[in-house]
Amino acid sequence: MEAILPLSTAGRLPVPADKPFIPAVPRSDTAEQEEPGYPSLSPYQARPVSGSTIISHNYTPALPVLDADKLDQEELEARINKVIEDYKEKLQLRTDHHMGYPYNLDFDYGPLEGLQKYCINNLGDPFIESNYGVHSREFEIGVLQWFARLWEIELDDFWGYITNCGTEGNLHGILVGREVLPDGILYASRETHYSVFKAGRMYRMDAVKVGTLETGEVDYDELKQHLADNAARPAIINVNIGTTVKGAVDDLDRVLDILKETGYTEDRFYIHCDGALFGMMIPFVKRAPMVTFRKPIGSISVSGHKFVGSPVPCGVVMTRLRYIKGVSSDVEYLNSRDATIMGSRNGHAPIYMWYTFTRKGYEGLRKDVEKCLRNAHLLKAMLESAGVKTMLNELSSTVVFERPREEVFVRKWQLACEGDIAHVVVMPNITIRKLETFVQELVESRARVAVAEALKLAESARAANASDDE
Amino acid sequence: MEAILPLSTAGRLPVPADKPFIPAVPRSDTAEQEEPGYPSLSPYQARPVSGSTIISHNYTPALPVLDADKLDQEELEARINKVIEDYKEKLQLRTDHHMGYPYNLDFDYGPLEGLQKYCINNLGDPFIESNYGVHSREFEIGVLQWFARLWEIELDDFWGYITNCGTEGNLHGILVGREVLPDGILYASRETHYSVFKAGRMYRMDAVKVGTLETGEVDYDELKQHLADNAARPAIINVNIGTTVKGAVDDLDRVLDILKETGYTEDRFYIHCDGALFGMMIPFVKRAPMVTFRKPIGSISVSGHKFVGSPVPCGVVMTRLRYIKGVSSDVEYLNSRDATIMGSRNGHAPIYMWYTFTRKGYEGLRKDVEKCLRNAHLLKAMLESAGVKTMLNELSSTVVFERPREEVFVRKWQLACEGDIAHVVVMPNITIRKLETFVQELVESRARVAVAEALKLAESARAANASDDE
């Protein structure tokens, strides 16, 4: 297979064959331009912009609300059913061909279906019951206690809640950090999820974007330098437990060492761990550094719809109760008894998590993690054997590779792309069978591109020497 | 009935019989104390606190994640099913006896049930498609266009998205206001939903809490005075389209007049309309003042799980596209291409809304609103005929009355209480039959309290004059 597709024809990257593939994530602090060759490809994660207008309206696929007042009942029902049935087909097709985002699409919440009849709302703080009775706080607190065990914090010492997504967890963690250390500077690496800098902007914090190593980890030396330079002010540090694009894990212990070396005592820093995807996996990886509240961290957030899998986006954020107590009473924190970001909260989400954790147990999750890491290595090996340059961080199931050049292929497999790279996040629903199909189609796609380029060369030559050939 | 329960025995409020019942909402800027006589009653909306610790842990009802590793498969399934079945029963019971919160629990999304198999996520901006294919943007944009028609803004002029709840809409509206007018002062009445002041705190804005009239509307004279005093700085004003507790509607036209009178030109103010519940109803009320983008407002937010009804909390926020364009490019707004607050967004919510709007049409919603207002007046008349003091704002279906004194009654009917008052929000699922049962039980509850108090008087008298009686 290798012979069919040498990098020199099919690839876009002028990487010498003996050098490992180190993809460059575009700097997120520069304006994003339409990239030549990829005119209509969407960005993987929303990136900062400067200059030109960035919101474009896209009305083409709008499905207008039907005009009930003008249709008779039967016709209306028929049209609604048609819309829903067509949509279900599309969903199934897209679910079957999804590889790019860190979502575990393999879940079965069949026994919970009847719950959609109820408006389940965990209004406000999980630990302060409201009078609205149609809630699922019992499941929510059960799930939070499960996480407290996972992250090694006493039941009496934590506070947390089930969020709408990883972003809400990050918004919350950074906000608690700011309230604990109002004059703190926010530090995060440039490969950090954009929601962290969004938080800094929303909260009017000073923020420092720190460079990254080739792996995608924060550049520890640069972080140290910044911390030393700003030693007069407290530090609020976002530590990535798996970056969005490369799945890179910042070394928490090393960050703690740096803080010590630069003279920050524990009352002068706050660490938020963004564990969107990998925060759920790392506890089950043997050789991974421990992310635990036994270390002086302030908060952890993870997503629930990523590794766990769920019909709706959701997540968990956990922090120390004393911070919430402190900020609630002394600083009037969120100006309310409710220390969550959202007031009304989706009460179905905790039930999904409770159900999955109950069915799988720690052991089932450990097996899922193992399977993902194994299949990620398999995918890397398959791609490399087919001549596709790849990168896979040791503690990650995110396989990064050269961005495919056929738009239709990228769309079909819903690949997340950024700059020159694409990735597949190997989740429990990515089977070996699916990897086979994917690699085969990728190789075929690359062959088509290579053939087209080769023929273009011939075409140019023919045009230049019209008499030479045929 | 009136004779059974004269206010002097059953009521707590020393209101002369000829004076209308004007309930006092406790000032939210004073510390909340445990109220004598209501030791364990929870607050209706989370209120600001000062002083003592406010987060109390409530582990009693936690439903721990079962230990899958220790149970065999059959036993595990049986236990899960038992938990879910018991929980469904509880949900049904609680749904049947719900009167206090502004949630329309009467919905039937039967045909959508199969969608729970899919992880539907409208990642990022509704108008910038991401490569993740399992989304429902076509429904979302359809619903947004429906709202654009309702609120009279051209399709090319609006930007908005479907949120997780009314709070997210308020957080977004206030944030856009702050980015448009970075030095602006936030003004909102003291009966405003707490999320507005929460936003001010989160965003480090100067905020002014304006007093209210007896109806619950903002005190226009006081607002005018504050605006005049701070004329050097721009104004970001939250206008309530139905307050949380009394359903009071701030008079938008009057606020606009005040701005003109105090010399604020349109480039120096931003108005966010918080229409959580009533923003969905007001377009269908004939004599109500129009809330529309034809007036110089900046944004509107409403909830989707309130008047519309939905299994999950959700909502809509809409603003002018030029603000989003402006803040995105010039101010780097949220530091990203994604101008939503959350990154991942529940893709099921737009489908619920699309389905309801399509089935009911504007005409069906108008009928629902009429029914609610009619039944609210019926409830008021029934309560008053039974000697219970009530208040009902003209443009509202929120019936405010003296807080029942039996905790068990408040819990059963899930009444939202604040200070001396409780309310019933008459939603489409509140039938006349339900009102009958409720009023009957309320009167019986008050009778029990009255009898107990009367007997206590006799008991005291007996103790004082031991020889007198028996």
GROMACS .gro file of C-alpha atoms in nm, chain A residues 170-307:
model
  138
  170ASN     CA    1  -1.490   2.595   3.230
  171LEU     CA    2  -1.691   2.914   3.272
  172HIS     CA    3  -1.769   2.806   3.626
  173GLY     CA    4  -1.419   2.697   3.721
  174ILE     CA    5  -1.260   3.018   3.595
  175LEU     CA    6  -1.528   3.226   3.768
  176VAL     CA    7  -1.466   3.056   4.102
  177GLY     CA    8  -1.095   3.118   4.048
  178ARG     CA    9  -1.156   3.486   3.983
  179GLU     CA   10  -1.381   3.524   4.287
  180VAL     CA   11  -1.123   3.352   4.509
  181LEU     CA   12  -0.840   3.561   4.362
  182PRO     CA   13  -1.004   3.876   4.222
  183ASP     CA   14  -0.675   4.022   4.106
  184GLY     CA   15  -0.551   3.694   3.955
  185ILE     CA   16  -0.412   3.666   3.604
  186LEU     CA   17  -0.551   3.386   3.387
  187TYR     CA   18  -0.288   3.159   3.226
  188ALA     CA   19  -0.372   2.901   2.960
  189SER     CA   20  -0.188   2.752   2.667
  190ARG     CA   21  -0.268   2.855   2.314
  191GLU     CA   22  -0.404   2.508   2.236
  192THR     CA   23  -0.656   2.541   2.518
  193HIS     CA   24  -1.024   2.518   2.434
  194TYR     CA   25  -1.151   2.859   2.334
  195SER     CA   26  -1.407   2.867   2.614
  196VAL     CA   27  -1.131   2.941   2.865
  197PHE     CA   28  -1.027   3.264   2.695
  198LYS     CA   29  -1.393   3.340   2.637
  199ALA     CA   30  -1.436   3.323   3.014
  200GLY     CA   31  -1.143   3.559   3.066
  201ARG     CA   32  -1.298   3.808   2.829
  202MET     CA   33  -1.647   3.776   2.982
  203TYR     CA   34  -1.512   3.821   3.333
  204ARG     CA   35  -1.281   4.109   3.246
  205MET     CA   36  -0.970   3.928   3.357
  206ASP     CA   37  -0.615   3.981   3.244
  207ALA     CA   38  -0.515   3.672   3.050
  208VAL     CA   39  -0.183   3.535   2.926
  209LYS     CA   40  -0.175   3.293   2.634
  210VAL     CA   41   0.121   3.062   2.684
  211GLY     CA   42   0.295   2.882   2.396
  212THR     CA   43   0.287   2.505   2.349
  213LEU     CA   44   0.529   2.223   2.289
  214GLU     CA   45   0.507   2.010   1.977
  215THR     CA   46   0.295   1.757   2.164
  216GLY     CA   47   0.036   2.024   2.236
  217GLU     CA   48   0.128   2.051   2.607
  218VAL     CA   49   0.184   2.392   2.759
  219ASP     CA   50   0.539   2.520   2.718
  220TYR     CA   51   0.652   2.479   3.079
  221ASP     CA   52   0.951   2.710   3.049
  222GLU     CA   53   0.742   2.985   2.901
  223LEU     CA   54   0.478   2.939   3.171
  224LYS     CA   55   0.747   2.962   3.436
  225GLN     CA   56   0.881   3.282   3.286
  226HIS     CA   57   0.537   3.442   3.280
  227LEU     CA   58   0.469   3.339   3.638
  228ALA     CA   59   0.802   3.480   3.749
  229ASP     CA   60   0.740   3.806   3.563
  230ASN     CA   61   0.397   3.849   3.720
  231ALA     CA   62   0.481   3.719   4.066
  232ALA     CA   63   0.317   4.021   4.227
  233ARG     CA   64  -0.026   3.901   4.125
  234PRO     CA   65  -0.201   3.570   4.196
  235ALA     CA   66  -0.230   3.307   3.922
  236ILE     CA   67  -0.539   3.133   3.787
  237ILE     CA   68  -0.413   2.851   3.571
  238ASN     CA   69  -0.607   2.636   3.329
  239VAL     CA   70  -0.450   2.290   3.301
  240ASN     CA   71  -0.559   2.085   3.000
  241ILE     CA   72  -0.640   1.723   3.063
  242GLY     CA   73  -0.644   1.650   2.693
  243THR     CA   74  -0.642   1.940   2.448
  244THR     CA   75  -0.916   1.967   2.190
  245VAL     CA   76  -0.709   1.903   1.881
  246LYS     CA   77  -0.414   1.685   1.985
  247GLY     CA   78  -0.540   1.534   2.308
  248ALA     CA   79  -0.231   1.666   2.489
  249VAL     CA   80  -0.225   1.639   2.868
  250ASP     CA   81  -0.052   1.919   3.059
  251ASP     CA   82   0.162   1.778   3.337
  252LEU     CA   83  -0.018   1.891   3.653
  253ASP     CA   84   0.269   1.790   3.882
  254ARG     CA   85   0.515   1.989   3.679
  255VAL     CA   86   0.287   2.294   3.686
  256LEU     CA   87   0.265   2.260   4.066
  257ASP     CA   88   0.645   2.239   4.086
  258ILE     CA   89   0.679   2.551   3.874
  259LEU     CA   90   0.440   2.738   4.103
  260LYS     CA   91   0.649   2.639   4.401
  261GLU     CA   92   0.974   2.735   4.227
  262THR     CA   93   0.837   3.076   4.136
  263GLY     CA   94   0.726   3.141   4.492
  264TYR     CA   95   0.348   3.102   4.465
  265THR     CA   96   0.202   2.971   4.789
  266GLU     CA   97  -0.124   2.776   4.776
  267ASP     CA   98  -0.332   3.080   4.871
  268ARG     CA   99  -0.197   3.266   4.569
  269PHE     CA  100  -0.293   3.028   4.289
  270TYR     CA  101  -0.603   2.852   4.164
  271ILE     CA  102  -0.587   2.565   3.917
  272HIS     CA  103  -0.880   2.469   3.698
  273CYS     CA  104  -0.845   2.137   3.516
  274ASP     CA  105  -1.026   2.124   3.182
  275GLY     CA  106  -1.086   1.755   3.136
  276ALA     CA  107  -1.359   1.779   2.871
  277LEU     CA  108  -1.294   1.444   2.708
  278PHE     CA  109  -0.990   1.293   2.867
  279GLY     CA  110  -1.074   1.389   3.223
  280MET     CA  111  -1.321   1.098   3.211
  281MET     CA  112  -1.061   0.860   3.071
  282ILE     CA  113  -0.745   0.946   3.261
  283PRO     CA  114  -0.849   0.783   3.591
  284PHE     CA  115  -0.861   0.452   3.406
  285VAL     CA  116  -0.521   0.481   3.238
  286LYS     CA  117  -0.256   0.311   3.447
  287ARG     CA  118   0.050   0.516   3.370
  288ALA     CA  119  -0.124   0.855   3.360
  289PRO     CA  120  -0.052   1.124   3.617
  290MET     CA  121  -0.329   1.146   3.874
  291VAL     CA  122  -0.575   1.431   3.858
  292THR     CA  123  -0.710   1.444   4.209
  293PHE     CA  124  -0.827   1.686   4.474
  294ARG     CA  125  -0.548   1.552   4.696
  295LYS     CA  126  -0.335   1.792   4.499
  296PRO     CA  127  -0.396   2.164   4.546
  297ILE     CA  128  -0.630   2.214   4.252
  298GLY     CA  129  -0.942   2.427   4.260
  299SER     CA  130  -1.179   2.265   4.014
  300ILE     CA  131  -1.224   2.001   3.746
  301SER     CA  132  -1.471   1.997   3.461
  302VAL     CA  133  -1.557   1.715   3.222
  303SER     CA  134  -1.817   1.659   2.955
  304GLY     CA  135  -2.083   1.393   2.986
  305HIS     CA  136  -2.168   1.359   2.617
  306LYS     CA  137  -1.811   1.283   2.517
  307PHE     CA  138  -1.662   0.968   2.665
   0.00000   0.00000   0.00000
